[in-house]
Amino acid sequence: MDEADDRSVVKAVLQGKKEAFAVLVQRYQKPMYNLMFRSTRSAEDAADLAQEAFIRAYQKLDRFDPEKKFFPWLYTIGLNLARDFGRRKRGTGQWLPLRDTDQMEADPPAELEELDRRRMIDQVQAALMELSVEDREALMLRYHHERSMTELAEIFSVSLS
């Protein structure tokens, strides 16, 4: 995503072109939904929280520093919502497998390979769920979404070192 483009969209919204915010929603709705789904393990809750994150971003857009990148600012809002949700639901969260294991291939070697792959996915997912929201999201942002260390430092309000 082009940060200069994000800044121009933000500027347009702040100048009264409210419909321009839809560009930012379209651009970042998938990563925001994914963050919320990883935090809640519920499609319904994830959709609600992602929508709430965009509402809060819109309401606080005048506080956005145009010298900084938009995505880390938005993601921080999402992380705060995910943390709040986790505190409210503490002790009730369960993780879901990434894929349905009901359908296996007919070929036994392929079936065993698929079973091993799914077990590995489940083990990795279980290990990720043991981490705090911040640690889990830092790993996902860095290795799944290929975000820079500079962006991670900005999102989590820590020094680059």
Coordinates of C-alpha atoms in Angstrom, one line a residue, residues 68-131:
K68 CA 3.4 8.6 10.4
K69 CA 2.0 5.5 8.6
F70 CA -1.7 4.9 8.6
F71 CA -1.7 1.1 8.9
P72 CA 0.2 0.9 12.2
W73 CA -2.1 3.5 13.7
L74 CA -5.2 1.6 12.6
Y75 CA -3.8 -1.7 13.7
T76 CA -3.1 -0.3 17.2
I77 CA -6.7 0.7 17.5
G78 CA -7.6 -2.9 16.5
L79 CA -5.2 -4.4 19.0
N80 CA -6.7 -2.3 21.8
L81 CA -10.2 -3.5 20.9
A82 CA -8.9 -7.1 20.7
R83 CA -7.3 -6.7 24.2
D84 CA -10.5 -5.3 25.6
F85 CA -12.6 -8.1 24.1
G86 CA -10.1 -10.7 25.6
R87 CA -10.4 -9.1 29.0
R88 CA -14.2 -9.3 28.8
K89 CA -14.2 -12.9 27.6
R90 CA -11.3 -14.2 29.6
G91 CA -11.5 -17.9 30.3
T92 CA -14.1 -18.5 27.6
G93 CA -12.0 -18.3 24.5
Q94 CA -11.4 -21.4 22.4
W95 CA -9.5 -21.7 19.2
L96 CA -10.9 -23.4 16.2
P97 CA -9.0 -25.6 13.7
L98 CA -8.0 -23.8 10.5
R99 CA -9.7 -26.4 8.3
D100 CA -12.4 -29.0 8.6
T101 CA -10.9 -32.5 9.1
D102 CA -14.1 -34.4 8.1
Q103 CA -13.1 -34.9 4.5
M104 CA -10.0 -36.8 3.8
E105 CA -8.6 -38.0 0.5
A106 CA -9.2 -41.6 -0.6
D107 CA -5.5 -42.3 -1.2
P108 CA -4.0 -43.5 2.2
P109 CA -0.5 -42.0 1.7
A110 CA -2.1 -38.6 0.8
E111 CA -4.6 -39.0 3.7
L112 CA -1.7 -39.5 6.1
E113 CA 0.2 -36.6 4.7
E114 CA -2.9 -34.4 5.0
L115 CA -3.5 -35.6 8.6
D116 CA 0.1 -34.8 9.5
R117 CA -0.2 -31.4 7.9
R118 CA -3.4 -30.6 9.8
R119 CA -1.9 -31.8 13.1
M120 CA 1.0 -29.5 12.5
I121 CA -1.3 -26.6 11.8
D122 CA -3.3 -27.4 15.0
Q123 CA -0.1 -27.6 17.1
V124 CA 1.2 -24.3 15.7
Q125 CA -2.2 -22.7 16.3
A126 CA -2.4 -24.0 19.8
A127 CA 1.1 -22.7 20.5
L128 CA 0.2 -19.3 19.1
M129 CA -2.9 -19.1 21.3
E130 CA -0.7 -19.6 24.4
L131 CA 1.0 -16.3 23.6

